[in-house]
Short mmCIF file of C-alpha atoms and ligand atoms in Angstrom, two decimals:
data_model
loop_
_atom_site.label_atom_id
_atom_site.label_comp_id
_atom_site.label_asym_id
_atom_site.label_seq_id
_atom_site.Cartn_x
_atom_site.Cartn_y
_atom_site.Cartn_z
CA MET Y 108 -8.80 3.76 17.86
CA LYS Y 109 -6.31 6.31 16.31
CA ASN Y 110 -6.55 6.94 12.65
CA LEU Y 111 -4.20 5.76 9.68
CA LYS Y 112 -2.94 9.54 9.37
CA TYR Y 113 -2.04 9.43 13.09
CA TYR Y 114 -0.10 6.04 12.30
CA LEU Y 115 1.66 7.54 9.54
CA GLN Y 116 2.77 10.53 11.08
CA LYS Y 117 4.14 8.85 13.99
CA ALA Y 118 5.97 6.27 11.93
CA TYR Y 119 7.40 9.40 9.78
CA LYS Y 120 8.35 10.97 13.15
CA GLU Y 121 9.96 7.93 14.52
CA GLY Y 122 11.25 6.19 11.50
CA TRP Y 123 9.46 3.34 11.07
CA ALA Y 124 7.05 1.74 8.10
CA ILE Y 125 3.39 0.42 8.12
CA GLY Y 126 3.48 -2.76 5.94
CA GLN Y 127 0.37 -2.85 3.21
CA PHE Y 128 -0.53 -6.39 2.60
CA ASN Y 129 -2.79 -7.23 -0.15
CA PHE Y 130 -5.09 -9.82 0.04
CA SER Y 131 -7.71 -11.59 -1.88
CA ASP Y 132 -9.28 -14.05 -0.11
CA PHE Y 133 -10.15 -14.64 3.88
CA SER Y 134 -7.45 -17.13 4.64
CA GLU Y 135 -5.01 -14.98 3.26
CA LEU Y 136 -6.69 -11.68 4.91
CA LYS Y 137 -6.78 -14.15 8.63
CA ALA Y 138 -3.20 -15.31 8.02
CA ILE Y 139 -2.06 -11.17 7.80
CA VAL Y 140 -4.16 -10.44 10.60
CA ASN Y 141 -2.49 -13.13 12.84
CA SER Y 142 0.87 -12.03 12.22
CA ALA Y 143 0.30 -8.35 12.98
CA VAL Y 144 -1.75 -9.58 16.26
CA SER Y 145 1.07 -11.40 17.50
CA LEU Y 146 3.81 -8.99 16.83
CA LYS Y 147 1.30 -6.27 17.96
CA SER Y 148 2.00 -4.14 15.09
CA PRO Y 149 -0.26 -1.47 12.92
CA ILE Y 150 -1.28 -2.69 9.58
CA VAL Y 151 -2.74 -1.45 6.13
CA LEU Y 152 -4.68 -4.19 4.21
CA GLY Y 153 -4.44 -3.61 0.25
CA THR Y 154 -6.94 -4.78 -2.22
CA SER Y 155 -6.22 -3.58 -6.04
CA GLU Y 156 -9.12 -3.48 -8.15
CA GLY Y 157 -8.54 -7.05 -9.38
CA GLU Y 158 -8.39 -8.38 -5.49
CA SER Y 159 -11.41 -5.94 -4.57
CA GLY Y 160 -13.40 -7.09 -7.57
CA PHE Y 161 -13.22 -11.06 -6.66
CA ILE Y 162 -13.95 -9.81 -2.94
CA GLY Y 163 -16.15 -7.17 -2.97
CA LEU Y 164 -15.51 -3.65 -1.73
CA GLU Y 165 -18.32 -3.65 0.73
CA GLU Y 166 -17.13 -7.39 1.98
CA ALA Y 167 -13.49 -5.87 2.19
CA VAL Y 168 -14.90 -3.03 4.36
CA LEU Y 169 -16.83 -5.54 6.57
CA MET Y 170 -13.74 -8.23 6.92
CA ARG Y 171 -11.69 -4.99 8.11
CA ASN Y 172 -14.44 -3.73 10.80
CA LEU Y 173 -14.69 -7.56 12.13
CA LEU Y 174 -11.03 -7.95 12.42
CA ARG Y 175 -10.88 -4.12 14.24
CA LYS Y 176 -13.53 -5.15 16.79
CA LYS Y 177 -11.88 -8.94 17.52
CA THR Y 178 -8.41 -7.79 17.34
CA GLY Y 179 -8.82 -4.50 18.90
CA LEU Y 180 -5.82 -3.59 16.54
CA PRO Y 181 -5.50 -0.72 14.27
CA ILE Y 182 -6.43 -2.45 10.99
CA PHE Y 183 -6.75 -0.18 7.89
CA LEU Y 184 -7.90 -0.57 4.33
CA ASN Y 185 -6.62 0.83 1.13
CA LEU Y 186 -7.52 0.73 -2.22
CA ASP Y 187 -4.56 -0.17 -4.49
CA HIS Y 188 -3.68 0.98 -7.74
CA GLY Y 189 -7.35 2.94 -8.62
CA LYS Y 190 -6.98 3.47 -12.04
CA SER Y 191 -10.05 5.78 -12.54
CA PHE Y 192 -12.33 8.13 -10.17
CA GLU Y 193 -15.60 6.04 -10.31
CA TYR Y 194 -13.73 3.02 -8.99
CA LEU Y 195 -11.85 5.19 -6.24
CA LYS Y 196 -15.17 7.12 -5.25
CA LYS Y 197 -16.99 3.91 -4.82
CA ALA Y 198 -14.37 2.46 -2.48
CA ILE Y 199 -14.16 5.71 -0.79
CA ASP Y 200 -18.49 5.63 -0.05
CA GLU Y 201 -18.04 1.97 0.85
CA GLY Y 202 -15.78 3.28 4.01
CA TYR Y 203 -11.94 2.49 2.90
CA ASP Y 204 -9.19 4.38 5.03
CA MET Y 205 -7.26 5.43 2.13
CA VAL Y 206 -7.71 5.12 -1.72
CA HIS Y 207 -4.67 4.91 -4.15
CA PHE Y 208 -4.87 6.61 -7.54
CA ASP Y 209 -2.74 5.27 -10.02
CA GLY Y 210 -2.55 8.06 -12.82
CA SER Y 211 0.98 7.01 -13.30
CA LYS Y 212 0.59 6.03 -16.87
CA LEU Y 213 -1.23 9.70 -17.89
CA PRO Y 214 0.62 12.44 -18.69
CA LEU Y 215 1.24 14.59 -15.69
CA GLU Y 216 -1.13 17.01 -16.46
CA GLU Y 217 -3.94 14.57 -16.78
CA ASN Y 218 -2.74 12.66 -13.18
CA ILE Y 219 -2.74 16.18 -11.47
CA LYS Y 220 -6.37 16.56 -12.50
CA ILE Y 221 -7.76 13.61 -11.59
CA SER Y 222 -5.90 13.44 -8.67
CA LYS Y 223 -7.23 16.80 -7.38
CA GLU Y 224 -10.99 15.02 -7.60
CA VAL Y 225 -10.10 12.51 -5.89
CA VAL Y 226 -8.63 14.51 -3.00
CA LYS Y 227 -11.73 16.57 -3.14
CA TYR Y 228 -14.19 13.54 -2.80
CA ALA Y 229 -12.07 12.05 -0.45
CA LYS Y 230 -11.91 15.06 2.19
CA TRP Y 231 -15.42 15.62 1.76
CA THR Y 232 -16.13 12.63 3.40
CA LEU Y 233 -15.95 14.16 6.57
CA LEU Y 234 -18.64 16.36 5.60
CA ARG Y 235 -20.69 13.87 4.25
CA ARG Y 236 -20.19 11.23 6.95
CA GLY Y 237 -20.79 13.88 10.03
CA PHE Y 238 -18.03 15.37 12.56
CA GLY Y 239 -18.83 12.36 15.03
CA GLY Y 240 -15.24 11.22 15.64
CA GLN Y 241 -15.08 10.33 11.72
CA GLU Y 242 -11.90 11.66 9.54
CA GLY Y 243 -11.83 12.00 5.52
CA VAL Y 244 -10.25 9.42 3.94
CA LEU Y 245 -6.71 9.52 3.01
CA VAL Y 246 -4.92 9.61 -0.20
CA GLU Y 247 -2.02 8.19 -2.14
CA GLY Y 248 -0.95 10.05 -5.18
CA GLU Y 249 1.53 8.24 -7.62
CA VAL Y 250 4.30 10.10 -9.67
CA GLY Y 251 6.98 8.07 -11.93
CA ARG Y 252 6.38 4.71 -13.03
CA ILE Y 253 6.53 1.79 -10.96
CA GLY Y 254 5.36 -0.57 -13.62
CA THR Y 255 5.33 -4.50 -14.39
CA ASP Y 256 2.82 -6.68 -12.85
CA ALA Y 257 2.44 -8.36 -8.88
CA SER Y 258 1.56 -11.64 -10.46
CA ARG Y 259 4.24 -12.72 -12.30
CA ILE Y 260 7.57 -13.83 -11.54
CA TYR Y 261 10.08 -13.02 -13.60
CA GLN Y 262 12.60 -15.12 -15.23
CA GLU Y 263 14.65 -12.49 -16.45
CA LYS Y 264 16.87 -10.06 -15.02
CA PHE Y 265 14.74 -6.48 -14.66
CA GLU Y 266 15.38 -2.89 -14.48
CA ILE Y 267 13.42 -0.13 -13.90
CA LYS Y 268 14.29 2.45 -17.09
CA GLU Y 269 15.51 5.68 -15.84
CA GLU Y 270 13.01 7.34 -17.61
CA PHE Y 271 10.70 6.02 -15.35
CA LEU Y 272 11.55 6.65 -12.14
CA THR Y 273 10.28 9.39 -10.39
CA LYS Y 274 11.41 13.29 -11.32
CA PRO Y 275 11.73 15.27 -8.21
CA GLU Y 276 10.45 18.47 -9.96
CA GLU Y 277 7.52 16.67 -11.38
CA ALA Y 278 6.62 15.20 -7.65
CA VAL Y 279 6.84 18.40 -6.57
CA GLU Y 280 4.16 20.02 -9.01
CA TYR Y 281 2.45 16.86 -8.40
CA VAL Y 282 2.15 17.70 -4.72
CA LYS Y 283 1.51 21.57 -5.10
CA LYS Y 284 -1.06 21.35 -7.68
CA THR Y 285 -3.54 18.94 -6.08
CA SER Y 286 -3.61 20.75 -3.26
CA LEU Y 287 -6.43 22.14 -1.91
CA ARG Y 288 -7.30 25.16 0.53
CA GLN Y 289 -9.70 24.17 3.32
CA GLY Y 290 -11.34 26.35 5.90
CA PHE Y 291 -9.40 28.10 8.64
CA GLY Y 292 -6.62 28.47 6.26
CA ARG Y 293 -5.47 24.32 6.22
CA GLN Y 294 -4.38 22.96 3.28
CA ALA Y 295 -5.34 19.66 2.26
CA GLY Y 296 -3.68 17.58 -0.72
CA VAL Y 297 -2.82 13.91 -1.01
CA ASP Y 298 -1.44 12.62 2.07
CA VAL Y 299 1.14 10.11 0.92
CA LEU Y 300 3.19 9.98 -2.29
CA ALA Y 301 4.11 6.44 -4.53
CA VAL Y 302 7.38 7.10 -5.98
CA SER Y 303 9.04 5.31 -8.28
CA VAL Y 304 12.78 4.55 -7.24
CA GLY Y 305 14.16 1.58 -8.52
CA THR Y 306 11.51 -1.27 -7.41
CA PHE Y 307 9.04 -2.92 -9.68
CA HIS Y 308 5.90 -5.18 -8.99
CA GLY Y 309 6.80 -8.72 -9.11
CA ILE Y 310 9.26 -11.08 -8.34
CA ASP Y 311 12.52 -11.71 -10.27
CA ALA Y 312 13.47 -15.51 -10.05
CA MET Y 313 17.01 -14.53 -10.71
CA GLY Y 314 17.37 -13.17 -7.46
CA GLU Y 315 18.71 -9.98 -8.51
CA SER Y 316 16.72 -7.97 -6.19
CA PRO Y 317 16.09 -4.84 -7.02
CA HIS Y 318 18.26 -1.95 -5.45
CA ILE Y 319 16.45 1.06 -4.43
CA ARG Y 320 17.76 4.48 -6.02
CA LEU Y 321 18.45 6.19 -2.51
CA ASP Y 322 20.12 8.90 -4.36
CA ARG Y 323 16.84 9.56 -6.42
CA LEU Y 324 15.03 9.31 -2.92
CA LYS Y 325 16.86 11.35 -0.94
CA GLU Y 326 16.32 14.20 -3.89
CA ILE Y 327 12.52 13.89 -3.71
CA ARG Y 328 12.55 14.12 -0.20
CA GLU Y 329 14.45 17.32 0.25
CA LYS Y 330 11.99 18.88 -2.17
CA ILE Y 331 8.57 17.32 -0.72
CA ASN Y 332 7.60 17.49 2.88
CA ILE Y 333 4.89 14.78 2.58
CA PRO Y 334 5.93 10.77 3.91
CA MET Y 335 6.16 8.47 0.52
CA VAL Y 336 5.20 4.68 0.08
CA LEU Y 337 7.59 2.21 -1.17
CA HIS Y 338 5.61 -0.39 -4.23
CA GLY Y 339 7.14 -3.74 -5.26
CA GLY Y 340 8.79 -4.21 -1.71
CA SER Y 341 8.35 -8.35 -2.69
CA GLY Y 342 12.29 -9.07 -3.13
CA THR Y 343 14.09 -6.13 -2.31
CA PRO Y 344 17.35 -6.50 -0.13
CA GLU Y 345 16.49 -5.50 3.98
CA ASN Y 346 19.20 -2.85 3.86
CA ASP Y 347 17.53 -0.70 0.92
CA ILE Y 348 14.22 -0.91 2.68
CA LYS Y 349 15.96 0.23 6.24
CA GLU Y 350 17.69 3.27 4.24
CA SER Y 351 14.71 4.21 2.46
CA ILE Y 352 12.79 4.55 5.35
CA LYS Y 353 15.39 6.58 7.14
CA LEU Y 354 14.92 8.73 3.85
CA GLY Y 355 11.20 9.20 4.39
CA ILE Y 356 9.34 5.91 3.37
CA VAL Y 357 6.58 5.48 5.77
CA LYS Y 358 4.39 2.41 3.94
CA ILE Y 359 5.82 -0.33 2.05
CA ASN Y 360 3.49 -2.88 -0.08
CA ILE Y 361 3.92 -6.44 0.00
CA ASN Y 362 2.16 -8.19 -2.65
CA THR Y 363 3.90 -10.82 -4.78
CA GLU Y 364 5.79 -12.22 -1.86
CA ILE Y 365 2.39 -13.37 -0.48
CA ARG Y 366 0.71 -14.69 -3.07
CA LYS Y 367 3.68 -16.99 -4.20
CA ALA Y 368 4.00 -18.32 -0.48
CA PHE Y 369 0.46 -18.75 -0.74
CA ALA Y 370 0.32 -20.59 -4.13
CA GLU Y 371 3.59 -22.57 -3.64
CA ARG Y 372 2.51 -23.84 -0.49
CA LEU Y 373 -1.07 -24.39 -1.46
CA LEU Y 374 -0.10 -26.32 -4.23
CA GLN Y 375 2.03 -29.14 -2.14
CA ASP Y 376 -0.58 -29.50 -0.01
CA LEU Y 377 -2.91 -30.31 -2.86
CA GLN Y 378 -0.85 -32.82 -4.19
CA LYS Y 379 -1.02 -35.06 -0.94
CA GLY Y 380 -4.69 -35.52 -2.13
CA GLU Y 381 -6.43 -33.29 0.65
CA ILE Y 382 -9.70 -32.44 -0.75
CA VAL Y 383 -11.13 -30.47 3.07
CA PRO Y 384 -10.56 -26.75 2.41
CA TYR Y 385 -9.94 -26.66 6.19
CA LYS Y 386 -7.44 -29.25 6.26
CA PHE Y 387 -5.47 -27.49 2.91
CA LEU Y 388 -5.53 -23.97 3.85
CA PRO Y 389 -4.05 -23.97 7.15
CA GLY Y 390 -0.31 -24.59 5.62
CA ALA Y 391 -0.81 -21.72 3.08
CA MET Y 392 -1.85 -19.17 5.66
CA GLU Y 393 1.09 -20.31 7.79
CA ALA Y 394 3.43 -19.66 4.90
CA VAL Y 395 1.60 -16.19 4.93
CA SER Y 396 2.03 -15.42 8.27
CA LYS Y 397 5.56 -16.49 8.37
CA VAL Y 398 6.15 -13.36 5.35
CA VAL Y 399 4.11 -10.91 7.21
CA GLU Y 400 6.06 -11.60 10.21
CA ASP Y 401 9.91 -10.96 8.83
CA GLU Y 402 8.51 -7.61 6.94
CA ILE Y 403 6.80 -6.18 10.31
CA ARG Y 404 10.21 -6.91 12.08
CA LEU Y 405 12.25 -5.79 8.83
CA PHE Y 406 9.39 -2.19 9.02
CA GLY Y 407 10.14 -2.06 12.43
CA SER Y 408 6.61 -1.51 13.14
CA GLU Y 409 6.24 -4.16 15.78
CA ASN Y 410 5.03 -2.99 18.94
CA LYS Y 411 3.97 0.29 17.18
CA ALA Y 412 -0.03 -0.65 17.59
ZN1 LIG L 78 1.99 -1.16 -6.69
#
């Protein structure tokens, strides 16, 4: 099976994006994977520190392995918004395909320092695991604050403050200073960069969806040479998503929409008095599958597996 780096580069060249769908239990996970199977799409499964703390890092890896084997699909696992080197190290050791270090609340220097440690550890995994077809672990960096909370449906109109947007010159500095020299003159560094360009985590219940600052995205793209990641994809206007993919976004993270679909449908079905999990869960799973299918079509990753 081709690795995640292959698919990210393919997406970058061909102008589509891979969806990252977060989960915290097996029924959500199965629902996400079912959609990927029916649309023959590569996918990234995401777990935050909270989600992986609940489900277990080792368990998440074993479930990825099982689903890869059963479906034959390129299914990858990313540790989303890791806040410390120690936690990311654990995820790398357990066998995650990628880790995202979120140092966006730290001063840039500090963010760079820890990111570089993560890159070093992730890339050396290649040596630790042996060369038997294994690849190093990929790293997602972040500059600029995306902020807010994916567990919330905002009742107020929400806008990202100008000062939280990724500054192109900081992105350049980050990419440059987190890269390492490997043997044979090869460079290694963060593989993808999460940028703050107007989207936020969570959904705005007013329906005032966040617009993507395409002008800012374009400026960043012109200055750095690595693909980018869009967080807070839930609820973003479709046209903005399509335009952002043309400007170098290769991965789009969806979390709140999945949580919302799952919880709302579950609540409805439980209110009918059903107490058997395998009878009240399929409805919620169907709701999740629907969200994932729509996103896969929008991102253009259908039939790319
Ligand atoms: Zn995020």
